[in-house]
Coordinates of C-alpha atoms in Angstrom, one line a residue:
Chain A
X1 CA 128.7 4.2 32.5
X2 CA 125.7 5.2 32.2
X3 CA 123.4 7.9 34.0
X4 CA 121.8 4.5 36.3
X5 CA 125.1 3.2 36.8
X6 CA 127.5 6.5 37.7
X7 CA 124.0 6.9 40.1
X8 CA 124.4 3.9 41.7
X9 CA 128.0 4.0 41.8
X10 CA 127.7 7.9 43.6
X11 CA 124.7 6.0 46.1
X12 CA 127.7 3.4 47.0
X13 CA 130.0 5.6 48.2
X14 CA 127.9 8.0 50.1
X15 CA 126.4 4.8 51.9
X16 CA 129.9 3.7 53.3
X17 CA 129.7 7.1 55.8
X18 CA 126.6 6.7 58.0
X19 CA 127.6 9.3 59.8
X20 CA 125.8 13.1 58.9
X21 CA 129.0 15.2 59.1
X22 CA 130.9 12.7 57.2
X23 CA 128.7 12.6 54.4
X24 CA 128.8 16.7 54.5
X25 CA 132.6 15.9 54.4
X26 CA 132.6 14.8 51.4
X27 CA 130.1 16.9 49.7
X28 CA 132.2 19.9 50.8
X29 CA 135.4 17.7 49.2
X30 CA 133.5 17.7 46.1
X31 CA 132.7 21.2 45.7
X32 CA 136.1 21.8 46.3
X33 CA 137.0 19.9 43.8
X34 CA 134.5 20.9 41.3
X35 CA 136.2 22.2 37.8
X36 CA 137.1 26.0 38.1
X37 CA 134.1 28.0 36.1
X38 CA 135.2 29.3 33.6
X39 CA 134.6 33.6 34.5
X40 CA 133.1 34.5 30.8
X41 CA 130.1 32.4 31.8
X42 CA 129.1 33.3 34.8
X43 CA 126.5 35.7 33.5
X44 CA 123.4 37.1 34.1
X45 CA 121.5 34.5 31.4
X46 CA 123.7 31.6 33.1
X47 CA 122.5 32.6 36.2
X48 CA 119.9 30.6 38.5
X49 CA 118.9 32.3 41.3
X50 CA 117.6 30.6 44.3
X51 CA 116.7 32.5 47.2
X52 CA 119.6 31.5 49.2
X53 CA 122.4 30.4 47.2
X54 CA 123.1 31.2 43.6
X55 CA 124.0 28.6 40.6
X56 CA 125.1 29.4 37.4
X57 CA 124.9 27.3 34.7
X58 CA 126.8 26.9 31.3
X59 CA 126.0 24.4 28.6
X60 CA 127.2 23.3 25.5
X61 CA 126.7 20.9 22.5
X62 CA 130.2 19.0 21.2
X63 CA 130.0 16.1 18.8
X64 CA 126.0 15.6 19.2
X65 CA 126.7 15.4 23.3
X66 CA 125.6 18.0 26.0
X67 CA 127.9 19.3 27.9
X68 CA 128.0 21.4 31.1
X69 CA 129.4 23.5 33.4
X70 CA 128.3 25.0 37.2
X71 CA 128.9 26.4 40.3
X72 CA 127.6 28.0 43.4
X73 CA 128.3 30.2 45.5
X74 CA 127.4 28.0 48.5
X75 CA 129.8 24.8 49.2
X76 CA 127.2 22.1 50.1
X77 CA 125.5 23.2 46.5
X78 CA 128.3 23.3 44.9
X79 CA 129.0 19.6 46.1
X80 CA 125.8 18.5 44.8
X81 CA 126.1 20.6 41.5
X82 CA 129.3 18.9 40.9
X83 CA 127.6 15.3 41.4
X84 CA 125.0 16.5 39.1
X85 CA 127.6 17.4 36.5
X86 CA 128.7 14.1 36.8
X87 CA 126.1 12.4 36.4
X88 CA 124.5 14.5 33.6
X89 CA 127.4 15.8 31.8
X90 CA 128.4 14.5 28.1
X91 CA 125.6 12.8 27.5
X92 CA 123.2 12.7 24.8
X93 CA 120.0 14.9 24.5
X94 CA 117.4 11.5 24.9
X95 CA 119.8 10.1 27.9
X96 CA 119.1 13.6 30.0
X97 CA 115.3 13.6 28.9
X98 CA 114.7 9.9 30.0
X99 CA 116.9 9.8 33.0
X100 CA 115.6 9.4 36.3
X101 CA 117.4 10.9 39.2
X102 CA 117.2 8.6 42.5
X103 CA 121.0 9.7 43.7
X104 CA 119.6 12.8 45.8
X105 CA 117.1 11.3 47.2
X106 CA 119.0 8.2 48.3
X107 CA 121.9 9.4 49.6
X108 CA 120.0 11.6 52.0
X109 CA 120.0 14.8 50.5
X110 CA 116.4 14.6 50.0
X111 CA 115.7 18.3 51.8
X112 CA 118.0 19.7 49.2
X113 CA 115.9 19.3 46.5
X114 CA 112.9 20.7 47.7
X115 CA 111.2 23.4 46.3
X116 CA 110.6 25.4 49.3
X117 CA 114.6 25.1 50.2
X118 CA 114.9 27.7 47.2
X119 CA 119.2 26.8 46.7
X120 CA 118.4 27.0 42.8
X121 CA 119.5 23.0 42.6
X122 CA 115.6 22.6 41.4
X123 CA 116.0 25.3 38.4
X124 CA 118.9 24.2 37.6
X125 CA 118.1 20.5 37.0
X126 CA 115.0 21.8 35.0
X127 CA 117.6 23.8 33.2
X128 CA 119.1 20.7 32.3
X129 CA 116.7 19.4 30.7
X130 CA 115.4 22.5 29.0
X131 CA 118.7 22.6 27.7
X132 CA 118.5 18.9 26.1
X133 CA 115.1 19.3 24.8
X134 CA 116.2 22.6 23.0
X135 CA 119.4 21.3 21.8
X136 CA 117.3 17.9 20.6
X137 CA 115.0 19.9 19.0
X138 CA 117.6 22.0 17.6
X139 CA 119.8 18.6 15.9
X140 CA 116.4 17.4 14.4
X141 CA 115.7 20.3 12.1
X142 CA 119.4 20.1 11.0
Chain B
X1 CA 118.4 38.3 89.1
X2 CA 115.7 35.4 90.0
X3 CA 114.3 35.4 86.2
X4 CA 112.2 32.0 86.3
X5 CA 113.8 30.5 83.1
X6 CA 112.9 26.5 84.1
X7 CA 109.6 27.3 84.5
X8 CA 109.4 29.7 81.2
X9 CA 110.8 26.6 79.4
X10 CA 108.1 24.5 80.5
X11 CA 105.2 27.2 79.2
X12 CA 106.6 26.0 75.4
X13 CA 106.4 22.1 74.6
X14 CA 108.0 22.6 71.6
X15 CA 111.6 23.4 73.1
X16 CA 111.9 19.9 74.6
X17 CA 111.4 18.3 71.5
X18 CA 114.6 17.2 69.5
X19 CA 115.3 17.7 65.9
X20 CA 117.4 15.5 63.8
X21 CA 118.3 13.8 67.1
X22 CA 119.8 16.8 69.3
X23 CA 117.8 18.9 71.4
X24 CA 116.4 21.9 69.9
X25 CA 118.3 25.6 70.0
X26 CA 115.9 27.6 68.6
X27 CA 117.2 31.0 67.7
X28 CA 114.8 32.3 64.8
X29 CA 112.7 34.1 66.8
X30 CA 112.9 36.9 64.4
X31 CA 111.2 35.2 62.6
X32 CA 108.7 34.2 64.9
X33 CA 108.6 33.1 68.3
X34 CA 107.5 29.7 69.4
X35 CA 103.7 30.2 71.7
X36 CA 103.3 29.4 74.8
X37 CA 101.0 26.6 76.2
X38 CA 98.7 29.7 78.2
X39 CA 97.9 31.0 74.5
X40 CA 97.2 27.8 72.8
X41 CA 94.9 26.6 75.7
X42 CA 93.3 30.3 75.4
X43 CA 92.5 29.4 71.9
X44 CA 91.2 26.0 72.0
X45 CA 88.9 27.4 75.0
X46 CA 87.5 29.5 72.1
X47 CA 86.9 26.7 70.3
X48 CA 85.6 23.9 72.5
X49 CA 83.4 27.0 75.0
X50 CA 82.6 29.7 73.1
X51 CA 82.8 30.0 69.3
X52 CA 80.6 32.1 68.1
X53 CA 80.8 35.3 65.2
X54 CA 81.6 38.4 66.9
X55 CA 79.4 41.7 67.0
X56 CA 76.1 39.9 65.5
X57 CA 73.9 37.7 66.8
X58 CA 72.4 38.6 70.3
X59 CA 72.9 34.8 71.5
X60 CA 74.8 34.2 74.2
X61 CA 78.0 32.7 72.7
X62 CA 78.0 35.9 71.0
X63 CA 78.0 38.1 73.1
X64 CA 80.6 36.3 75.2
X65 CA 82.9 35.8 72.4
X66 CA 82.7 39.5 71.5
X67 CA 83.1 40.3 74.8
X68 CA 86.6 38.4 75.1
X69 CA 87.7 39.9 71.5
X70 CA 87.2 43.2 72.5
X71 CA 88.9 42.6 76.5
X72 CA 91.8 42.0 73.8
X73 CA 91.5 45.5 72.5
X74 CA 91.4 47.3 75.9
X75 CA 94.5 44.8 76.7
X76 CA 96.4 45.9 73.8
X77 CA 95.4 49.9 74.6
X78 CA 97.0 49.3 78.0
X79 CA 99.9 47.6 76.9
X80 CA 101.1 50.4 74.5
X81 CA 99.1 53.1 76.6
X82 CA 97.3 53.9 73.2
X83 CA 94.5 57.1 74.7
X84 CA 91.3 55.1 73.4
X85 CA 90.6 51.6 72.2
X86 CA 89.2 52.8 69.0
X87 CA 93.1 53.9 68.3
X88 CA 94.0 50.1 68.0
X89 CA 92.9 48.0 65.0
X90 CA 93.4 44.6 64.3
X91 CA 95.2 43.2 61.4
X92 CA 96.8 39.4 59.8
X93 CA 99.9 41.3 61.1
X94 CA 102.6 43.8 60.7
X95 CA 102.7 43.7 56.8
X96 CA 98.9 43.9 56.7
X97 CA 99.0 46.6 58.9
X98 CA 101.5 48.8 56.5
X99 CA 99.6 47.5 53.7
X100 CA 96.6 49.3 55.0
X101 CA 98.2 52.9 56.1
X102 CA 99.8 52.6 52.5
X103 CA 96.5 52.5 51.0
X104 CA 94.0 54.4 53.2
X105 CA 96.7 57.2 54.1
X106 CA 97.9 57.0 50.5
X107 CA 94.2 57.8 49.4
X108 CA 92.7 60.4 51.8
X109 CA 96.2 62.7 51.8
X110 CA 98.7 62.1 49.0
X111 CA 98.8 63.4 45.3
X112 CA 101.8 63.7 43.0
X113 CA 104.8 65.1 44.3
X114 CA 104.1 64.2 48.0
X115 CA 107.3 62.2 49.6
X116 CA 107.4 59.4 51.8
X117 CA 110.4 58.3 53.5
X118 CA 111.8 55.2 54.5
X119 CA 115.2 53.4 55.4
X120 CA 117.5 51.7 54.1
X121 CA 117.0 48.6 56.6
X122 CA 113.5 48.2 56.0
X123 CA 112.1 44.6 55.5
X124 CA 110.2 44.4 52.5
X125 CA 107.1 44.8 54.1
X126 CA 107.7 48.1 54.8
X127 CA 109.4 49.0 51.2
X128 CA 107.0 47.2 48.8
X129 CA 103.1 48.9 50.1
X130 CA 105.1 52.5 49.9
X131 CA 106.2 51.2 46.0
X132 CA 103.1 50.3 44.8
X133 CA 102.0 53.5 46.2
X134 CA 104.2 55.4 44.5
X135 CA 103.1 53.3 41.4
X136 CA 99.4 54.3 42.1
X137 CA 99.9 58.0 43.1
X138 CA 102.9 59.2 41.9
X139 CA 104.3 59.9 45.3
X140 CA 108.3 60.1 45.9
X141 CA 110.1 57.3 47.8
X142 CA 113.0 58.4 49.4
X143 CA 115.8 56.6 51.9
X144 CA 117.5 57.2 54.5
X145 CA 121.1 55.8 54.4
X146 CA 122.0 53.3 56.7
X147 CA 126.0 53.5 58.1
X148 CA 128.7 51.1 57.8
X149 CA 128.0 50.2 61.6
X150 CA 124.4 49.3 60.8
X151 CA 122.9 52.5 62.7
X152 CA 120.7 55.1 60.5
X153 CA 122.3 58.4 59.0
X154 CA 121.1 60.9 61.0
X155 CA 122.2 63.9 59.1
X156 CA 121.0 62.6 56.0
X157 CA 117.5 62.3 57.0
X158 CA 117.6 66.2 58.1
X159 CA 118.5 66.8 54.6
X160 CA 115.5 64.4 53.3
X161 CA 113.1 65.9 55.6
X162 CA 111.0 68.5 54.0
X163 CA 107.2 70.5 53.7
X164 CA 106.8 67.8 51.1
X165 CA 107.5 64.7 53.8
X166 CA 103.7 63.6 54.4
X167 CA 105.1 60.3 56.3
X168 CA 108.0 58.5 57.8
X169 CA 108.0 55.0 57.7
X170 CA 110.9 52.8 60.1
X171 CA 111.7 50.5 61.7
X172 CA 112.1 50.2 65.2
X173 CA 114.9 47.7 65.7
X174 CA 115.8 45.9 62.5
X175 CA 115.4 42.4 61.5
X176 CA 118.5 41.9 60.0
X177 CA 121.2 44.8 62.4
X178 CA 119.5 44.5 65.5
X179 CA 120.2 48.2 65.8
X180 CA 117.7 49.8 67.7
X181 CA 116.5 53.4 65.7
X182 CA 116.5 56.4 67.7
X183 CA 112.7 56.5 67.1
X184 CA 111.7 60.3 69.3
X185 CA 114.5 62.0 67.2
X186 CA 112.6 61.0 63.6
X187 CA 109.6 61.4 65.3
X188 CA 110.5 64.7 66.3
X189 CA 111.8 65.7 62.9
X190 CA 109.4 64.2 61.6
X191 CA 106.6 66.2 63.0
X192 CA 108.4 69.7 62.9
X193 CA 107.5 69.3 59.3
X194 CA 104.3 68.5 59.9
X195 CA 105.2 64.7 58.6
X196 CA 103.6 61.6 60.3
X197 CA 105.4 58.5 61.3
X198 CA 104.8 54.9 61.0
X199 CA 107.1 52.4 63.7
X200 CA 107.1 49.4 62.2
X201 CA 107.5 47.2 65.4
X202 CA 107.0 44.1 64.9
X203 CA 111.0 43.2 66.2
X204 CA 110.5 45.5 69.1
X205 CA 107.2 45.3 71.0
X206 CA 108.3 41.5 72.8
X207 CA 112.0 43.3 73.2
X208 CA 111.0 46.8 75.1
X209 CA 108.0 48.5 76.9
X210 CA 106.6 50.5 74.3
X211 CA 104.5 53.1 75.0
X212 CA 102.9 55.0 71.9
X213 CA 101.9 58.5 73.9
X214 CA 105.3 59.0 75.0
X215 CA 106.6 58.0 71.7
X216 CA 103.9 60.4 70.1
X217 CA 104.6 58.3 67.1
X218 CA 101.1 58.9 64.5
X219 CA 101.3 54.9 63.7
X220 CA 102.7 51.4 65.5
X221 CA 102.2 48.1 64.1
X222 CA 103.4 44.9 65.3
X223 CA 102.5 41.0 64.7
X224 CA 101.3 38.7 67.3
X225 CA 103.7 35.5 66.2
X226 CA 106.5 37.5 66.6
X227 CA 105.8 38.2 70.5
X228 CA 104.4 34.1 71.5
X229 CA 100.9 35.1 70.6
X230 CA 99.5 33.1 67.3
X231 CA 99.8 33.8 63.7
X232 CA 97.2 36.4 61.3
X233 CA 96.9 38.4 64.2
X234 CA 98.2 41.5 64.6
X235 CA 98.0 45.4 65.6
X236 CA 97.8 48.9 64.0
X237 CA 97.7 51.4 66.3
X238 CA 96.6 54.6 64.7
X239 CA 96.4 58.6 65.8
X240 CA 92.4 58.7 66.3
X241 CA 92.7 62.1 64.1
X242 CA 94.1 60.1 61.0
X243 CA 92.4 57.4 61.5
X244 CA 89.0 58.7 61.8
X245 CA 89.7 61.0 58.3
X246 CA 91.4 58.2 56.7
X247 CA 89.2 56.2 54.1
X248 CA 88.2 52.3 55.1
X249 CA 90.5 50.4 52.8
X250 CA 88.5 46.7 52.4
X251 CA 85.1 46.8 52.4
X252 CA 82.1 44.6 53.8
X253 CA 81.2 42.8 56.9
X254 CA 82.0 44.9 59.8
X255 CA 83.0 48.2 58.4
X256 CA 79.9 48.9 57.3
X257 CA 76.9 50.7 58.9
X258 CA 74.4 50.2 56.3
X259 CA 74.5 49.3 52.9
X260 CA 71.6 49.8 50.3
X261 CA 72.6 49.1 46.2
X262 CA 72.8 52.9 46.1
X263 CA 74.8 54.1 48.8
X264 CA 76.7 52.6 51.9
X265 CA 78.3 54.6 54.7
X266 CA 80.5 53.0 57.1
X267 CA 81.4 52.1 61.3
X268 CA 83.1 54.5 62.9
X269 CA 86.0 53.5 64.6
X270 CA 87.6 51.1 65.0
X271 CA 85.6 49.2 63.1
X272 CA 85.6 51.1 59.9
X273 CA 89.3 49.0 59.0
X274 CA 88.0 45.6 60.0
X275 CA 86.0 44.6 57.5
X276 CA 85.0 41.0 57.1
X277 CA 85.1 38.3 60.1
X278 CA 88.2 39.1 61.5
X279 CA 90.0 36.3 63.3
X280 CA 89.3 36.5 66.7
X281 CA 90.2 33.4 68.1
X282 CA 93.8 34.1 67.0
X283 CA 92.9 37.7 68.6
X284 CA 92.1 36.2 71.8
X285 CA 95.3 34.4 71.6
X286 CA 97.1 37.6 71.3
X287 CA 95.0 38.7 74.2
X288 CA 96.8 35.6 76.2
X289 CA 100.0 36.3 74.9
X290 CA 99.9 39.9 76.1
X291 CA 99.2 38.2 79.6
X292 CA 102.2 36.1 79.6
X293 CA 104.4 38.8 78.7
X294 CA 103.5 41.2 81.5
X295 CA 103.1 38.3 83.8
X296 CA 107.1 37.7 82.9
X297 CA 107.3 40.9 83.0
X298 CA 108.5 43.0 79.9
X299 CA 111.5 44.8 82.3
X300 CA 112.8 41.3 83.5
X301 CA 112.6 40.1 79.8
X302 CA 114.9 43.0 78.7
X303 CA 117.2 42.2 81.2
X304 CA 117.6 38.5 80.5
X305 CA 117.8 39.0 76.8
X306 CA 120.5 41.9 77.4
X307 CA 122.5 39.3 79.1
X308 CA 122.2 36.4 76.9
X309 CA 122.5 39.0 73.6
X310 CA 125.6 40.3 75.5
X311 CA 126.9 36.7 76.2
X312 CA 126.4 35.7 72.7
X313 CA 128.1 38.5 71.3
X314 CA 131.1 37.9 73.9
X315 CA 131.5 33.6 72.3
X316 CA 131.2 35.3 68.9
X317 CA 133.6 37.4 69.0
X318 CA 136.0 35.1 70.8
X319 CA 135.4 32.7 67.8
X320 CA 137.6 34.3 66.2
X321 CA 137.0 35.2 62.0
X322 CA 133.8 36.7 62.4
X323 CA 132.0 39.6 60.9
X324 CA 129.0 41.0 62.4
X325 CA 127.1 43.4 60.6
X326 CA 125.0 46.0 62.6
X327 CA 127.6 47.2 65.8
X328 CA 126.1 50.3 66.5
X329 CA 126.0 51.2 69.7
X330 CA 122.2 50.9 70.4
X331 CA 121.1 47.5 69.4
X332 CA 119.8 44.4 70.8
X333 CA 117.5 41.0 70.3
X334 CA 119.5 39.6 67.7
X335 CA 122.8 39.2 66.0
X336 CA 123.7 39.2 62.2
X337 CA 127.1 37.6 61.4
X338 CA 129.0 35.7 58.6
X339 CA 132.0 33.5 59.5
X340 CA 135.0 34.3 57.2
X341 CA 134.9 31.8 54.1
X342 CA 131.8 30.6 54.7
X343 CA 128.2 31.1 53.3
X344 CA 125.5 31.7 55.4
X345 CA 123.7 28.7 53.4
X346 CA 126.6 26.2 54.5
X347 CA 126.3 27.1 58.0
X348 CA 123.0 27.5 58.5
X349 CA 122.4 24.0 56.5
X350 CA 125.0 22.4 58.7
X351 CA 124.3 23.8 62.5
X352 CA 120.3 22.8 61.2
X353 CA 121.9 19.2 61.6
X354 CA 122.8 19.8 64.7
X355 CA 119.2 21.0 66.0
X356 CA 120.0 24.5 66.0
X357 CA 117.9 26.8 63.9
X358 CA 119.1 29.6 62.9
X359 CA 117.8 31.8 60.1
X360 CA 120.0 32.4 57.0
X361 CA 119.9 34.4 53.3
X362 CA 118.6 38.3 53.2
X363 CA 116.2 38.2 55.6
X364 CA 113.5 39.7 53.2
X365 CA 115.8 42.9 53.5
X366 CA 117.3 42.9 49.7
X367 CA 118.1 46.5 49.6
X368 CA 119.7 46.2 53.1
X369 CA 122.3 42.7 51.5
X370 CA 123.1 45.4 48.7
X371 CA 124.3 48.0 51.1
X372 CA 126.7 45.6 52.8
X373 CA 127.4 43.5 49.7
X374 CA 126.8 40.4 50.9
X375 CA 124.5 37.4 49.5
X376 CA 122.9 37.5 53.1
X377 CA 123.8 36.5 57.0
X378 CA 123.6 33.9 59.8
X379 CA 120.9 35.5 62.0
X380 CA 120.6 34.4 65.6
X381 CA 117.4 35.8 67.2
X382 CA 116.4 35.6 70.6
X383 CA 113.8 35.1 72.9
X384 CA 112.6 35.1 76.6
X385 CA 113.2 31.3 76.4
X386 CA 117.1 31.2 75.3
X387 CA 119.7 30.4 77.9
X388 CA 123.3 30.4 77.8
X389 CA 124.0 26.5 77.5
X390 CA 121.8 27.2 74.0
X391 CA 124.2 29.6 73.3
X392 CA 127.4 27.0 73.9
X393 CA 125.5 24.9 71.8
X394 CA 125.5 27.1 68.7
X395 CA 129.2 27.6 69.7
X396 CA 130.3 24.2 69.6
X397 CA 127.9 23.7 66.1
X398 CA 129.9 26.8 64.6
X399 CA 133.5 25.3 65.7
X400 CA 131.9 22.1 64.6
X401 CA 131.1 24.0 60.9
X402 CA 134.4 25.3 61.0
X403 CA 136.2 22.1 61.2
X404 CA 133.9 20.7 58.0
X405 CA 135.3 23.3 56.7
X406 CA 139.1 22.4 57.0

């Protein structure tokens, strides 16, 4: 699948629960559920401070692909981080520079992604990209 | 007790509206507190009768509007029994306020060496003017400890009291504990070492009859949003002998008496500190606010909130898994608590679905987060408006959190 397609596919599933707390539900089901973080990376350099949650933030290149790993210290962030692993996770650089995020936005976690909520989720999607441009930019001067 | 809460209610609009579909609990008023119609309508009657620039022209709308701007400074000299109105300046608020002691005490009595003490549960406001300070002057910072129950160290302070102290700097009930700080004794300490003393009290002055004489505190600043009057306004009383040696810190406008490219000298007091056009319609509001308090009356408001803090603290506790930090014995207006297992972001995020505001994360008290270890706390704040039922309600939201939570 693709980063439109594992979108609309995440958009599908959140739009079968109309109801707030079971959407939170599932959020918190997913953060659970989220891949342990691996404790050598949760660094000071990995780290993405938001004002009131933390996200850390570990990436990797294998076989020409970007790969990552994150967590939070907050649950409902953590749910969201692990969506945006998902989605963005081994992929190649140009797929994370041209992608276009709706998921957020349409599965009513809009208020999440604000700047002024200052949970880090922002930084760390910029991270994701800064990491693919660098990584890019890194693979065409090999 | 016949405290008129229905009709209190009805004074604020803004508590009958709902958010994300429930009724509003609003329990941030730590953060501020929500204004009554009486100060709103105050303001617009600026606006739609009488605007005009204060202490200029010799129209008519002048002189009335002056008139009303500086009713507010006799109000406020009453209200904290200040000796003379020149002893009250107005500011944007409490961290302007600070900001200004910082610099204009800083410049007319500190050089290198001098120490300034603060504590451990300041809010930034009152940390960061005294840092950059100490950048400027080379003055030492130093802190008193806060105790595991949230209530200053007492006998540390007597150690960090000395003939180098120039000023103490605290504040009177923290933002983040609740505790209330046994302001006489510092200022007593304070000034057997010939130290002055700045309450910040800006969490305190809606909470408790403060009265600045008795207190014999040398500076008392407080914010108007925090006690239902409007936002940029705000006080800083000041000991007329400091003030009237201490040097203006902003120039123009007001301050000045005359100017020529030379030379300028400047007002006396209290005028010499409020330079520029300062915002008197939101002053006025203040005024109005002021009015509504003591028309409540500040006693009956004490009582009530004692009872609803009390109450609250009683459901919390019951709840079952929950840490409150700041359990000292003398503490009041608000409670800081984390639930076991969850963060304060979670909850706060989730009980905000619910239409209850709370405030969560550090509560611009960094240092204070350190202490305790903790990335920050759920913070329920109270005001003259809160009733028990609200209380239930963020009750059944935490339960309701708890469940999410499995």
């Amino acid at each position: 699948m693709n980063i439109k397609e594992i979108q609309d596919e995440i958009v599908e599933e959140f739009s079968m629960l109309t109801d707030w707390m079971d959407r939170y539900s599932l959020l918190i089901e997913m953060g659970n559920e989220l891949d342990n973080f691996d404790e050598t990376y949760r660094t000071e350099q990995n780290l993405i401070e938001g004002c009131q949650s933390k996200v850390w933030l570990h990436a990797w290149i294998e076989d020409g692909r970007i790969r990552f790993m994150a967590d939070s210290d907050a649950i409902i962030v953590k749910g969201i981080v692990s969506l945006l692993i998902k989605v963005m996770d081994d992929r190649s650089p140009d797929e994370i520079l041209q992608s276009e995020l709706f998921f957020v936005d349409k599965i009513g976690l809009k208020e999440h992604l604000s700047p002024t909520r200052s949970n880090g989720l922002v930084s760390m999607i910029k991270q994701m990209r800064m990491y693919a441009l660098a990584y890019k930019t890194k693979m065409e001067n090999q | 007790m016949n405290y008129p809460i229905e009709d209190i209610r009805k004074d604020f609009p803004i508590l009958s509206r709902p958010v994300n579909g429930r009724p509003l609990v609003y329990f941030d008023n730590g953060a501020t507190t929500q204004t009554p119609r009486q100060v709103v309508e105050a303001m617009s009657q600026v606006y739609y009768e009488y605007n005009s620039n204060i202490h200029r022209g010799v129209h008519t709308l002048s002189n009335i509007c002056t008139e009303a701007f500086e009713a507010v400074r006799q109000k406020i000299t009453t209200f904290i029994n200040a000796t003379e109105t020149r002893e009250v300046i107005f500011t944007r608020g409490t961290t302007e306020a600070i900001n200004l002691v910082a610099h204009s005490f800083g410049e007319t009595y500190l050089k290198a060496g001098d120490e300034i003490i603060i504590s451990g549960m300041e809010h930034h406001s009152n940390i960061v003017p005294w840092q950059m300070l100490q950048k400027r002057r080379g003055i030492q910072l130093k802190v008193i400890p806060v105790l595991d129950d949230g209530s200053l160290d007492m006998g540390a302070l007597q150690e960090l009291v000395s003939p180098r102290t120039r000023l103490v700097a605290v504040t009177h009930i923290s933002n983040v504990l609740g505790t209330i700080n046994p302001v006489e004794e510092i200022i007593a300490l304070a000034h057997q070492n010939q130290a002055a003393v700045l309450i910040d009290g800006a969490q305190a002055i809606h909470h408790t009859k403060v009265d600045v004489q008795q207190l014999d505190c040398d500076f008392y600043v407080f914010s108007g949003h925090k006690m239902y009057g409007p936002t940029g306004s705000g006080v800083l009383y000041g000991k007329e002998k400091w003030l009237s040696e201490m040097a203006p810190w902003q120039g123009g406008g007001e301050m000045i008496k005359s100017v020529t490219f030379d030379h300028f000298t400047f007002n006396e007091l209290p005028y010499k500190f409020e330079a520029g056009t300062p915002d008197y319609v939101a002053t006025i509001g203040l005024g109005a606010a002021v009015d509504y308090l003591q028309g409540v009356g500040l006693d009956a408001i004490h009582q009530y909130e004692e009872a609803l803090y009390a109450y609250a603290f009683e459901q919390l506790s019951a709840f079952g898994g929950v840490e409150f930090y700041g359990t000292a014995a003398n503490r009041g207006s608000l409670i800081s608590f984390l639930i076991k297992g969850i963060h304060p972001f979670d909850a706060g995020t989730l009980i905000d679905k619910m239409g209850i505001a709370v405030r969560t994360g550090h509560h611009c008290a960094q240092p204070l987060m350190d202490r305790f270890g903790i990335p920050g706390t759920i913070r329920a704040s109270f005001g003259l408006y809160n009733t028990r039922s609200e209380v239930d309600a963020l009750m059944d939201g935490l339960a309701k959190v708890r469940q999410l939570f499995g």
